[in-house]
Amino acid sequence: MNCSFCNRKAVYKNEVQGRYYCDTHFSNYVEASFRKELRDQLGRTHDQLKIAVAISGGKDSSTLLYLLWKTLKENRKVHITAFTIDEGIEGYRNLGLESARKLCGELGIEHMVLSFNERFGKDMDTIVKSGIKLEGSPCSYCGPMRRDLMNRASTMINADYVALGINLDDYAQSIAMNFLRGDYERMIRLAPHKRKLDGMVRRIIPLRKLSEKEIKLYAILNSIEHDQSWCPFSLDAQRNKARDLLNSLEVERPGTKLAIVSFLDSLKENNKQDNLSIGKCKKCGNPANGQYCSSCIKSGFDKEEESFQS
Ligand code: SF4
């Protein structure tokens, strides 16, 4: 099949649009989607702008960093710094970290690393091996600690925004999971953040309209350095169910995932409280629903604080 825009051989069919793309037109399409989202999410023009980019070394975050670099490299008002969170997962994070370092080196982007070990005195391998009773899955332990370090990194960088490599599949799953849990507030607080949230650097997710498949293909066609390994602890059962459900709905009706994203956009548009403020953790100051944020609870810092007080 030929490209819908020229006579070259197609490498991809977009099922929602019913169009075929050759390698060049496919890259143009991905870059146009990225630039539009970036413009919409950053909003007004800024005099100076610092963007912290969370890079795991996987295809999504590596493509995000590459596209930010490609789009903004001539713009002297914008400063990009990348950071990686090292959860201490042998056979996974060490490989991602190596790829992240390599890509940042190639693009000439400053790169910092924050580790679970330094911040919490333990890493994920130790936590899982210790036999500690993990509520849900290792992800329910790891996620809040990652968020804590993400906030820490973006504050250290003094960033105006932190950019995350969240693709359409991940984003639609997060929306669906919050819906299924009936967690309206958390759903409304999902990135992108147009307004500042208490104690949190605003997050942008300019890949959110591009599917995992599209990002993977773009990374390959553009030879973007990335690691392909999977986290051995990725057993989030609820997310896996949401992924399967949405994938089958997408096959039956292409465009379902994009429709879910537009649904959230409309909700946010109509909700004057999309900057719903939440409290601050007594221990570290991060956003928290109760007295302590989930990261301090998971890492046991809340107990230390209470025993100190008693
Ligand atoms: Fe952590 Fe889960 Fe991500 Fe692995 S998949 S890095 S355990 S949040």
Tab-separated table of C-alpha atoms and ligand atoms in Angstrom:
chain	number	residue	atom	x	y	z
A	1	MET	CA	0.000	0.000	0.000
A	2	ASN	CA	1.245	3.509	-0.817
A	3	CYS	CA	1.311	6.585	1.406
A	4	SER	CA	-1.904	8.643	1.291
A	5	PHE	CA	0.212	11.799	0.754
A	6	CYS	CA	2.816	10.668	-1.801
A	7	ASN	CA	3.705	7.659	-3.934
A	8	ARG	CA	6.127	6.092	-1.502
A	9	LYS	CA	5.552	2.808	0.264
A	10	ALA	CA	3.474	3.079	3.436
A	11	VAL	CA	4.982	1.981	6.750
A	12	TYR	CA	1.934	2.673	8.897
A	13	LYS	CA	-1.838	2.874	8.728
A	14	ASN	CA	-3.659	5.169	11.121
A	15	GLU	CA	-6.913	3.269	11.756
A	16	VAL	CA	-8.723	6.325	13.162
A	17	GLN	CA	-7.999	8.460	10.106
A	18	GLY	CA	-7.992	5.580	7.608
A	19	ARG	CA	-4.759	7.041	6.153
A	20	TYR	CA	-1.486	5.390	5.168
A	21	TYR	CA	1.867	6.989	5.925
A	22	CYS	CA	5.341	6.585	4.433
A	23	ASP	CA	8.284	7.052	6.840
A	24	THR	CA	8.652	10.789	6.117
A	25	HIS	CA	4.950	11.638	6.350
A	26	PHE	CA	4.629	9.462	9.440
A	27	SER	CA	7.417	11.394	11.212
A	28	ASN	CA	5.809	14.681	10.128
A	29	TYR	CA	2.470	13.525	11.552
A	30	VAL	CA	4.021	12.545	14.924
A	31	GLU	CA	5.945	15.818	15.165
A	32	ALA	CA	2.848	17.884	14.291
A	33	SER	CA	0.786	16.128	16.983
A	34	PHE	CA	3.589	16.668	19.508
A	35	ARG	CA	4.022	20.374	18.653
A	36	LYS	CA	0.280	21.050	18.856
A	37	GLU	CA	0.012	19.411	22.291
A	38	LEU	CA	3.130	21.222	23.506
A	39	ARG	CA	1.730	24.599	22.414
A	40	ASP	CA	-1.678	23.877	23.987
A	41	GLN	CA	-0.212	22.610	27.243
A	42	LEU	CA	2.377	25.349	27.739
A	43	GLY	CA	-0.220	27.985	26.956
A	44	ARG	CA	0.989	31.575	26.982
A	45	THR	CA	4.424	32.546	25.745
A	46	HIS	CA	7.054	32.597	28.444
A	47	ASP	CA	10.047	34.917	28.801
A	48	GLN	CA	12.210	32.118	30.135
A	49	LEU	CA	11.150	28.549	30.558
A	50	LYS	CA	12.750	25.659	32.397
A	51	ILE	CA	11.500	22.196	31.534
A	52	ALA	CA	12.544	19.154	33.547
A	53	VAL	CA	12.155	15.949	31.550
A	54	ALA	CA	11.651	12.656	33.351
A	55	ILE	CA	13.555	10.084	31.305
A	56	SER	CA	13.507	6.390	32.149
A	57	GLY	CA	15.450	5.403	29.044
A	58	GLY	CA	12.419	3.600	27.544
A	59	LYS	CA	10.890	4.441	24.151
A	60	ASP	CA	8.284	6.968	25.396
A	61	SER	CA	10.452	9.204	27.547
A	62	SER	CA	13.401	8.976	25.124
A	63	THR	CA	11.128	10.038	22.254
A	64	LEU	CA	9.744	12.839	24.430
A	65	LEU	CA	13.238	14.164	25.155
A	66	TYR	CA	14.256	13.884	21.505
A	67	LEU	CA	11.130	15.739	20.305
A	68	LEU	CA	11.514	18.483	22.921
A	69	TRP	CA	15.137	18.899	21.870
A	70	LYS	CA	14.238	18.885	18.162
A	71	THR	CA	11.405	21.386	18.608
A	72	LEU	CA	13.060	23.772	21.065
A	73	LYS	CA	16.796	23.531	20.416
A	74	GLU	CA	16.928	26.910	18.633
A	75	ASN	CA	14.823	28.632	21.291
A	76	ARG	CA	17.163	30.416	23.690
A	77	LYS	CA	14.373	31.135	26.144
A	78	VAL	CA	13.896	27.456	26.914
A	79	HIS	CA	16.225	25.388	29.069
A	80	ILE	CA	15.802	21.602	29.178
A	81	THR	CA	17.247	19.380	31.918
A	82	ALA	CA	16.623	15.641	32.093
A	83	PHE	CA	16.476	13.456	35.175
A	84	THR	CA	16.168	9.727	35.819
A	85	ILE	CA	14.782	8.076	38.910
A	86	ASP	CA	16.797	5.004	39.844
A	87	GLU	CA	14.463	2.674	41.751
A	88	GLY	CA	17.226	0.073	42.047
A	89	ILE	CA	15.787	-2.677	39.840
A	90	GLU	CA	18.637	-4.789	38.503
A	91	GLY	CA	18.296	-5.940	34.898
A	92	TYR	CA	15.866	-3.122	34.126
A	93	ARG	CA	16.671	0.292	35.531
A	94	ASN	CA	20.430	-0.039	35.079
A	95	LEU	CA	19.834	-0.650	31.350
A	96	GLY	CA	17.377	2.249	31.050
A	97	LEU	CA	19.789	4.528	32.874
A	98	GLU	CA	22.566	3.654	30.457
A	99	SER	CA	20.315	4.501	27.472
A	100	ALA	CA	19.163	7.747	29.117
A	101	ARG	CA	22.769	8.812	29.728
A	102	LYS	CA	23.707	7.977	26.149
A	103	LEU	CA	20.788	9.915	24.641
A	104	CYS	CA	21.374	12.972	26.858
A	105	GLY	CA	25.047	12.878	25.857
A	106	GLU	CA	24.134	12.713	22.145
A	107	LEU	CA	21.712	15.639	22.461
A	108	GLY	CA	23.947	17.682	24.802
A	109	ILE	CA	21.306	17.780	27.560
A	110	GLU	CA	22.213	17.979	31.238
A	111	HIS	CA	21.137	14.825	33.072
A	112	MET	CA	20.760	14.096	36.785
A	113	VAL	CA	19.935	10.871	38.643
A	114	LEU	CA	17.976	10.536	41.893
A	115	SER	CA	17.909	7.158	43.574
A	116	PHE	CA	15.550	5.402	45.976
A	117	ASN	CA	18.591	4.310	47.969
A	118	GLU	CA	19.799	7.842	48.612
A	119	ARG	CA	16.374	9.227	49.433
A	120	PHE	CA	14.687	6.321	51.238
A	121	GLY	CA	17.641	4.148	52.290
A	122	LYS	CA	16.251	1.170	50.346
A	123	ASP	CA	15.662	0.214	46.743
A	124	MET	CA	12.895	-1.750	45.029
A	125	ASP	CA	14.913	-4.980	44.774
A	126	THR	CA	15.457	-4.901	48.547
A	127	ILE	CA	11.827	-3.999	49.266
A	128	VAL	CA	10.474	-6.850	47.116
A	129	LYS	CA	13.027	-9.414	48.393
A	130	SER	CA	12.408	-8.437	52.030
A	131	GLY	CA	9.035	-10.183	51.812
A	132	ILE	CA	7.307	-7.060	53.153
A	133	LYS	CA	3.564	-7.308	52.525
A	134	LEU	CA	2.998	-5.144	49.454
A	135	GLU	CA	-0.538	-3.820	49.177
A	136	GLY	CA	-1.660	-4.459	45.603
A	137	SER	CA	1.633	-4.793	43.747
A	138	PRO	CA	5.199	-3.499	43.880
A	139	CYS	CA	3.941	-0.589	41.733
A	140	SER	CA	1.666	0.633	44.531
A	141	TYR	CA	4.813	0.912	46.644
A	142	CYS	CA	7.128	2.230	43.957
A	143	GLY	CA	4.717	4.757	42.375
A	144	PRO	CA	4.418	7.180	45.334
A	145	MET	CA	8.180	7.044	45.957
A	146	ARG	CA	8.813	7.816	42.295
A	147	ARG	CA	6.391	10.738	42.485
A	148	ASP	CA	8.219	12.067	45.534
A	149	LEU	CA	11.548	12.011	43.680
A	150	MET	CA	9.957	13.514	40.596
A	151	ASN	CA	8.759	16.470	42.648
A	152	ARG	CA	12.170	16.712	44.271
A	153	ALA	CA	13.998	16.683	40.917
A	154	SER	CA	11.749	19.321	39.363
A	155	THR	CA	12.143	21.533	42.425
A	156	MET	CA	15.953	21.117	42.368
A	157	ILE	CA	15.958	22.073	38.691
A	158	ASN	CA	13.653	24.982	39.557
A	159	ALA	CA	11.504	23.874	36.663
A	160	ASP	CA	8.350	25.608	35.481
A	161	TYR	CA	7.117	22.316	34.049
A	162	VAL	CA	8.004	18.673	34.311
A	163	ALA	CA	7.489	16.731	31.071
A	164	LEU	CA	6.434	13.074	31.192
A	165	GLY	CA	6.475	10.525	28.368
A	166	ILE	CA	2.893	9.364	28.762
A	167	ASN	CA	1.412	7.946	25.573
A	168	LEU	CA	-2.229	7.679	24.529
A	169	ASP	CA	-2.577	4.092	25.773
A	170	ASP	CA	-1.206	4.903	29.266
A	171	TYR	CA	-3.273	8.064	29.517
A	172	ALA	CA	-6.574	6.473	28.482
A	173	GLN	CA	-5.903	3.636	30.956
A	174	SER	CA	-5.309	6.090	33.817
A	175	ILE	CA	-8.537	7.941	33.024
A	176	ALA	CA	-10.499	4.671	32.810
A	177	MET	CA	-9.004	3.353	36.078
A	178	ASN	CA	-9.921	6.521	37.967
A	179	PHE	CA	-13.413	6.324	36.491
A	180	LEU	CA	-13.786	2.684	37.562
A	181	ARG	CA	-12.615	3.575	41.080
A	182	GLY	CA	-15.028	6.503	41.141
A	183	ASP	CA	-12.102	8.802	41.940
A	184	TYR	CA	-13.283	11.981	40.278
A	185	GLU	CA	-10.829	14.299	42.043
A	186	ARG	CA	-7.800	12.268	41.059
A	187	MET	CA	-9.064	12.047	37.492
A	188	ILE	CA	-9.523	15.818	37.273
A	189	ARG	CA	-6.020	16.316	38.673
A	190	LEU	CA	-4.383	14.211	35.951
A	191	ALA	CA	-1.819	16.058	33.809
A	192	PRO	CA	-1.581	18.234	31.788
A	193	HIS	CA	-1.821	20.971	34.393
A	194	LYS	CA	-2.736	24.362	33.057
A	195	ARG	CA	-2.721	25.940	36.482
A	196	LYS	CA	-0.289	25.552	39.329
A	197	LEU	CA	-1.145	22.897	41.910
A	198	ASP	CA	-0.186	23.353	45.540
A	199	GLY	CA	3.303	22.024	46.209
A	200	MET	CA	3.676	20.478	42.777
A	201	VAL	CA	5.418	21.513	39.577
A	202	ARG	CA	2.984	21.507	36.664
A	203	ARG	CA	3.174	18.455	34.447
A	204	ILE	CA	2.961	18.365	30.675
A	205	ILE	CA	2.419	15.212	28.604
A	206	PRO	CA	2.796	16.227	24.940
A	207	LEU	CA	2.756	12.599	23.692
A	208	ARG	CA	-0.710	11.945	25.070
A	209	LYS	CA	-2.430	11.826	21.658
A	210	LEU	CA	0.084	9.385	20.152
A	211	SER	CA	-0.323	5.662	20.630
A	212	GLU	CA	2.353	3.385	22.034
A	213	LYS	CA	2.696	1.795	18.593
A	214	GLU	CA	3.211	5.185	16.914
A	215	ILE	CA	5.871	6.224	19.421
A	216	LYS	CA	7.707	2.936	19.046
A	217	LEU	CA	7.720	3.266	15.253
A	218	TYR	CA	8.860	6.907	15.432
A	219	ALA	CA	11.727	5.941	17.781
A	220	ILE	CA	12.861	3.214	15.369
A	221	LEU	CA	12.533	5.324	12.211
A	222	ASN	CA	14.481	8.172	13.807
A	223	SER	CA	17.114	5.952	15.461
A	224	ILE	CA	16.383	7.320	18.922
A	225	GLU	CA	18.483	5.585	21.567
A	226	HIS	CA	16.171	3.680	23.946
A	227	ASP	CA	16.038	0.599	26.107
A	228	GLN	CA	13.457	-2.099	25.470
A	229	SER	CA	13.479	-3.996	28.743
A	230	TRP	CA	10.397	-4.290	30.948
A	231	CYS	CA	10.203	-3.830	34.675
A	232	PRO	CA	10.058	-7.317	36.260
A	233	PHE	CA	7.667	-5.985	38.931
A	234	SER	CA	5.132	-4.562	36.521
A	235	LEU	CA	2.179	-6.601	37.716
A	236	ASP	CA	-0.413	-3.889	38.195
A	237	ALA	CA	-3.438	-6.133	37.670
A	238	GLN	CA	-5.949	-3.318	37.388
A	239	ARG	CA	-3.894	-1.524	34.745
A	240	ASN	CA	-3.461	-4.756	32.800
A	241	LYS	CA	-7.233	-5.275	32.790
A	242	ALA	CA	-7.839	-1.679	31.705
A	243	ARG	CA	-5.229	-2.124	28.924
A	244	ASP	CA	-6.902	-5.305	27.615
A	245	LEU	CA	-10.367	-3.786	27.771
A	246	LEU	CA	-9.388	-0.571	25.978
A	247	ASN	CA	-7.352	-2.443	23.359
A	248	SER	CA	-10.312	-4.621	22.458
A	249	LEU	CA	-12.645	-1.608	22.337
A	250	GLU	CA	-10.128	0.227	20.134
A	251	VAL	CA	-10.074	-2.678	17.653
A	252	GLU	CA	-13.879	-2.683	17.478
A	253	ARG	CA	-14.127	1.073	17.311
A	254	PRO	CA	-10.896	2.913	16.377
A	255	GLY	CA	-10.702	6.250	18.172
A	256	THR	CA	-12.046	5.011	21.523
A	257	LYS	CA	-8.881	5.996	23.422
A	258	LEU	CA	-8.842	9.474	21.880
A	259	ALA	CA	-12.549	9.816	22.767
A	260	ILE	CA	-11.725	9.024	26.418
A	261	VAL	CA	-9.061	11.751	26.382
A	262	SER	CA	-11.507	14.298	24.890
A	263	PHE	CA	-14.029	13.314	27.544
A	264	LEU	CA	-11.547	14.239	30.290
A	265	ASP	CA	-10.653	17.478	28.484
A	266	SER	CA	-14.351	18.435	28.403
A	267	LEU	CA	-14.753	17.577	32.084
A	268	LYS	CA	-11.755	19.726	32.967
A	269	GLU	CA	-13.039	22.536	30.778
A	270	ASN	CA	-16.356	22.521	32.591
A	271	ASN	CA	-14.890	22.085	36.037
A	272	LYS	CA	-13.816	25.305	37.613
A	273	GLN	CA	-11.949	23.332	40.265
A	274	ASP	CA	-9.447	21.580	38.027
A	275	ASN	CA	-6.736	22.942	40.302
A	276	LEU	CA	-8.403	21.183	43.254
A	277	SER	CA	-6.002	21.913	46.030
A	278	ILE	CA	-4.916	19.187	48.363
A	279	GLY	CA	-3.052	19.465	51.631
A	280	LYS	CA	0.667	19.220	52.293
A	281	CYS	CA	2.470	16.282	53.878
A	282	LYS	CA	3.518	17.001	57.474
A	283	LYS	CA	6.853	15.307	56.894
A	284	CYS	CA	8.095	16.406	53.456
A	285	GLY	CA	5.672	19.065	52.206
A	286	ASN	CA	4.623	17.130	49.102
A	287	PRO	CA	0.928	17.175	48.103
A	288	ALA	CA	-1.074	14.904	50.436
A	289	ASN	CA	-4.691	13.932	50.911
A	290	GLY	CA	-4.243	13.227	54.637
A	291	GLN	CA	-1.532	14.194	57.132
A	292	TYR	CA	1.221	12.422	55.195
A	293	CYS	CA	1.796	11.895	51.475
A	294	SER	CA	1.688	8.329	50.158
A	295	SER	CA	5.456	8.322	49.600
A	296	CYS	CA	6.187	9.016	53.289
A	297	ILE	CA	3.621	6.389	54.285
A	298	LYS	CA	5.114	3.748	51.958
A	299	SER	CA	8.685	4.489	53.025
A	300	GLY	CA	7.768	4.514	56.731
A	301	PHE	CA	8.734	8.173	57.270
A	302	ASP	CA	5.314	8.872	58.812
A	303	LYS	CA	6.038	6.329	61.595
A	304	GLU	CA	9.432	7.908	62.321
A	305	GLU	CA	7.726	11.290	62.641
A	306	GLU	CA	5.031	9.937	64.965
A	307	SER	CA	7.507	8.104	67.227
A	308	PHE	CA	9.630	11.252	67.322
A	309	GLN	CA	6.618	13.253	68.471
A	310	SER	CA	5.411	10.764	71.085
B	1	SF4	FE1	8.037	0.844	39.764
B	1	SF4	FE2	5.919	-0.562	38.884
B	1	SF4	FE3	7.162	1.162	37.270
B	1	SF4	FE4	8.361	-1.115	37.989
B	1	SF4	S1	6.484	-0.914	36.733
B	1	SF4	S2	9.290	0.921	37.928
B	1	SF4	S3	7.638	-1.336	40.086
B	1	SF4	S4	6.025	1.683	39.142
